[in-house]
mmCIF file of C-alpha atoms in Angstrom:
data_model
loop_
_atom_site.group_PDB
_atom_site.id
_atom_site.type_symbol
_atom_site.label_atom_id
_atom_site.label_comp_id
_atom_site.label_asym_id
_atom_site.label_seq_id
_atom_site.Cartn_x
_atom_site.Cartn_y
_atom_site.Cartn_z
ATOM 1 C CA UNK A 1 26.580 -12.953 -28.350
ATOM 2 C CA UNK A 2 25.919 -9.377 -27.174
ATOM 3 C CA UNK A 3 22.389 -9.550 -28.609
ATOM 4 C CA UNK A 4 21.709 -12.802 -26.712
ATOM 5 C CA UNK A 5 22.985 -11.273 -23.472
ATOM 6 C CA UNK A 6 20.808 -8.193 -23.990
ATOM 7 C CA UNK A 7 17.765 -10.407 -24.661
ATOM 8 C CA UNK A 8 18.421 -12.439 -21.483
ATOM 9 C CA UNK A 9 18.808 -9.226 -19.469
ATOM 10 C CA UNK A 10 15.534 -7.862 -20.868
ATOM 11 C CA UNK A 11 13.692 -11.088 -20.033
ATOM 12 C CA UNK A 12 15.126 -11.206 -16.493
ATOM 13 C CA UNK A 13 14.279 -7.530 -15.962
ATOM 14 C CA UNK A 14 10.723 -7.905 -17.233
ATOM 15 C CA UNK A 15 10.150 -10.936 -15.020
ATOM 16 C CA UNK A 16 10.806 -8.847 -11.888
ATOM 17 C CA UNK A 17 7.926 -6.455 -12.567
ATOM 18 C CA UNK A 18 4.684 -7.593 -10.921
ATOM 19 C CA UNK A 19 1.585 -7.661 -13.121
ATOM 20 C CA UNK A 20 -0.393 -5.476 -10.713
ATOM 21 C CA UNK A 21 2.176 -2.661 -10.494
ATOM 22 C CA UNK A 22 1.438 0.792 -11.784
ATOM 23 C CA UNK A 23 3.922 1.187 -14.570
ATOM 24 C CA UNK A 24 5.724 3.997 -16.365
ATOM 25 C CA UNK A 25 7.213 3.682 -19.831
ATOM 26 C CA UNK A 26 10.587 5.323 -20.242
ATOM 27 C CA UNK A 27 11.595 7.020 -23.519
ATOM 28 C CA UNK A 28 13.895 5.084 -25.806
ATOM 29 C CA UNK A 29 13.853 1.282 -26.021
ATOM 30 C CA UNK A 30 10.740 -0.557 -24.846
ATOM 31 C CA UNK A 31 11.569 -0.626 -21.124
ATOM 32 C CA UNK A 32 8.804 -0.470 -18.527
ATOM 33 C CA UNK A 33 9.667 0.274 -14.894
ATOM 34 C CA UNK A 34 7.468 -0.402 -11.894
ATOM 35 C CA UNK A 35 6.834 2.977 -10.282
ATOM 36 C CA UNK A 36 4.145 2.046 -7.792
ATOM 37 C CA UNK A 37 4.289 3.168 -4.179
ATOM 38 C CA UNK A 38 1.387 0.784 -3.484
ATOM 39 C CA UNK A 39 0.608 -2.798 -4.394
ATOM 40 C CA UNK A 40 -2.965 -3.040 -5.681
ATOM 41 C CA UNK A 41 -4.681 -6.370 -6.284
ATOM 42 C CA UNK A 42 -8.181 -6.590 -7.770
ATOM 43 C CA UNK A 43 -10.384 -9.138 -5.972
ATOM 44 C CA UNK A 44 -13.867 -9.153 -7.546
ATOM 45 C CA UNK A 45 -15.704 -6.000 -6.464
ATOM 46 C CA UNK A 46 -12.835 -5.006 -4.151
ATOM 47 C CA UNK A 47 -9.271 -3.746 -4.444
ATOM 48 C CA UNK A 48 -6.677 -4.789 -1.878
ATOM 49 C CA UNK A 49 -4.054 -2.156 -1.151
ATOM 50 C CA UNK A 50 -0.715 -2.579 0.622
ATOM 51 C CA UNK A 51 2.115 -0.090 1.027
ATOM 52 C CA UNK A 52 4.977 -1.096 -1.230
ATOM 53 C CA UNK A 53 7.286 1.878 -0.697
ATOM 54 C CA UNK A 54 7.002 3.205 2.894
ATOM 55 C CA UNK A 55 9.394 6.051 2.108
ATOM 56 C CA UNK A 56 7.415 7.424 -0.849
ATOM 57 C CA UNK A 57 5.971 10.918 -0.785
ATOM 58 C CA UNK A 58 2.394 10.599 0.571
ATOM 59 C CA UNK A 59 1.200 12.503 -2.514
ATOM 60 C CA UNK A 60 2.153 9.415 -4.568
ATOM 61 C CA UNK A 61 -0.168 7.239 -2.462
ATOM 62 C CA UNK A 62 -3.022 9.699 -2.917
ATOM 63 C CA UNK A 63 -2.402 9.887 -6.678
ATOM 64 C CA UNK A 64 -2.330 6.100 -7.089
ATOM 65 C CA UNK A 65 -5.553 5.719 -5.085
ATOM 66 C CA UNK A 66 -7.190 8.544 -7.063
ATOM 67 C CA UNK A 67 -6.352 6.642 -10.269
ATOM 68 C CA UNK A 68 -8.560 3.884 -8.849
ATOM 69 C CA UNK A 69 -11.329 6.409 -8.221
ATOM 70 C CA UNK A 70 -10.845 6.250 -4.429
ATOM 71 C CA UNK A 71 -10.787 9.212 -2.040
ATOM 72 C CA UNK A 72 -8.469 7.541 0.467
ATOM 73 C CA UNK A 73 -5.629 9.368 2.193
ATOM 74 C CA UNK A 74 -2.710 7.238 3.411
ATOM 75 C CA UNK A 75 -0.318 8.429 6.088
ATOM 76 C CA UNK A 76 2.741 6.740 7.502
ATOM 77 C CA UNK A 77 3.898 7.396 11.045
ATOM 78 C CA UNK A 78 6.970 6.190 12.932
ATOM 79 C CA UNK A 79 6.101 2.971 14.741
ATOM 80 C CA UNK A 80 7.787 0.417 16.963
ATOM 81 C CA UNK A 81 9.475 -2.395 15.008
ATOM 82 C CA UNK A 82 6.786 -4.921 15.946
ATOM 83 C CA UNK A 83 4.086 -3.039 13.980
ATOM 84 C CA UNK A 84 5.996 -1.555 11.042
ATOM 85 C CA UNK A 85 4.021 -2.139 7.856
ATOM 86 C CA UNK A 86 0.668 -2.513 9.580
ATOM 87 C CA UNK A 87 -2.470 -0.348 9.764
ATOM 88 C CA UNK A 88 -2.313 1.544 13.073
ATOM 89 C CA UNK A 89 -5.350 3.822 12.606
ATOM 90 C CA UNK A 90 -8.313 4.091 10.257
ATOM 91 C CA UNK A 91 -11.185 6.561 9.924
ATOM 92 C CA UNK A 92 -13.961 6.759 7.344
ATOM 93 C CA UNK A 93 -16.672 9.190 6.375
ATOM 94 C CA UNK A 94 -20.106 8.857 7.972
ATOM 95 C CA UNK A 95 -22.221 6.083 6.507
ATOM 96 C CA UNK A 96 -19.237 3.912 5.580
ATOM 97 C CA UNK A 97 -19.603 0.265 6.577
ATOM 98 C CA UNK A 98 -17.248 -2.688 6.977
ATOM 99 C CA UNK A 99 -18.403 -3.831 3.540
ATOM 100 C CA UNK A 100 -17.032 -0.588 2.030
ATOM 101 C CA UNK A 101 -13.583 -0.583 3.564
ATOM 102 C CA UNK A 102 -11.829 -2.948 5.948
ATOM 103 C CA UNK A 103 -8.354 -4.163 6.864
ATOM 104 C CA UNK A 104 -6.579 -7.142 5.313
ATOM 105 C CA UNK A 105 -4.986 -9.324 7.957
ATOM 106 C CA UNK A 106 -2.038 -11.665 7.816
ATOM 107 C CA UNK A 107 -0.872 -14.085 10.467
ATOM 108 C CA UNK A 108 2.429 -13.452 12.233
ATOM 109 C CA UNK A 109 3.522 -10.229 10.527
ATOM 110 C CA UNK A 110 3.502 -8.193 13.730
ATOM 111 C CA UNK A 111 2.961 -8.357 17.492
ATOM 112 C CA UNK A 112 -0.252 -6.766 18.662
ATOM 113 C CA UNK A 113 -0.706 -5.086 22.040
ATOM 114 C CA UNK A 114 -3.306 -7.730 22.950
ATOM 115 C CA UNK A 115 -0.926 -10.568 22.148
ATOM 116 C CA UNK A 116 -2.660 -11.683 18.942
ATOM 117 C CA UNK A 117 -0.866 -12.701 15.779
ATOM 118 C CA UNK A 118 -3.333 -11.485 13.115
ATOM 119 C CA UNK A 119 -2.000 -8.210 11.806
ATOM 120 C CA UNK A 120 -3.717 -5.526 9.680
ATOM 121 C CA UNK A 121 -1.284 -5.295 6.753
ATOM 122 C CA UNK A 122 -3.433 -3.502 4.190
ATOM 123 C CA UNK A 123 -6.915 -2.354 3.274
ATOM 124 C CA UNK A 124 -9.717 -3.805 1.155
ATOM 125 C CA UNK A 125 -11.942 -1.224 -0.507
ATOM 126 C CA UNK A 126 -15.068 -1.715 -2.627
ATOM 127 C CA UNK A 127 -14.430 -0.528 -6.170
ATOM 128 C CA UNK A 128 -17.605 1.600 -6.006
ATOM 129 C CA UNK A 129 -16.701 3.212 -2.635
ATOM 130 C CA UNK A 130 -17.725 6.882 -2.783
ATOM 131 C CA UNK A 131 -16.899 7.914 0.778
ATOM 132 C CA UNK A 132 -13.659 9.230 2.195
ATOM 133 C CA UNK A 133 -11.161 7.441 4.387
ATOM 134 C CA UNK A 134 -7.854 8.094 6.098
ATOM 135 C CA UNK A 135 -5.591 5.128 6.790
ATOM 136 C CA UNK A 136 -2.411 5.328 8.874
ATOM 137 C CA UNK A 137 0.342 2.726 8.479
ATOM 138 C CA UNK A 138 3.329 2.293 10.770
ATOM 139 C CA UNK A 139 6.757 2.793 9.228
ATOM 140 C CA UNK A 140 10.271 2.371 10.580
ATOM 141 C CA UNK A 141 11.338 5.298 12.732
ATOM 142 C CA UNK A 142 14.352 7.289 11.641
ATOM 143 C CA UNK A 143 17.284 7.540 14.068
ATOM 144 C CA UNK A 144 16.215 9.657 17.057
ATOM 145 C CA UNK A 145 12.581 9.876 15.924
ATOM 146 C CA UNK A 146 9.856 9.171 18.498
ATOM 147 C CA UNK A 147 7.230 6.505 17.782
ATOM 148 C CA UNK A 148 3.709 7.763 17.026
ATOM 149 C CA UNK A 149 2.388 4.217 17.455
ATOM 150 C CA UNK A 150 3.807 1.324 19.408
ATOM 151 C CA UNK A 151 3.192 -2.233 20.587
ATOM 152 C CA UNK A 152 5.398 -4.699 22.466
#
């Protein structure tokens, strides 16, 4: 009975780990934990990147992107609740085009200053991108912290 319960627990645990997560194997029994600060999805010649853990150390974002061969720096700044989880600023090295790096949009996940409902929730980067980029996402402000980015 205990063996059956352990097997069910292992199956349930494994089912919660997304296929695209960066994973870390722990010593001991064969247990793999998702340790990704980012969600990365491969789409043909592009990778789509979304922030999974907005409280992670920014060095983790940089390391995960470097594992993909990308020189992309992610920052998170305190933002008003209507734009938490969205791209609030983006800069790229000279010569970079919209084909190299662009935002991924989703309908209704924020309120934009212009009243639109298509929100930049991540980035799409060509797998052979050799330039540099800095992307800033909005995160929830801590108590008493001023917003660096805001919208209605």
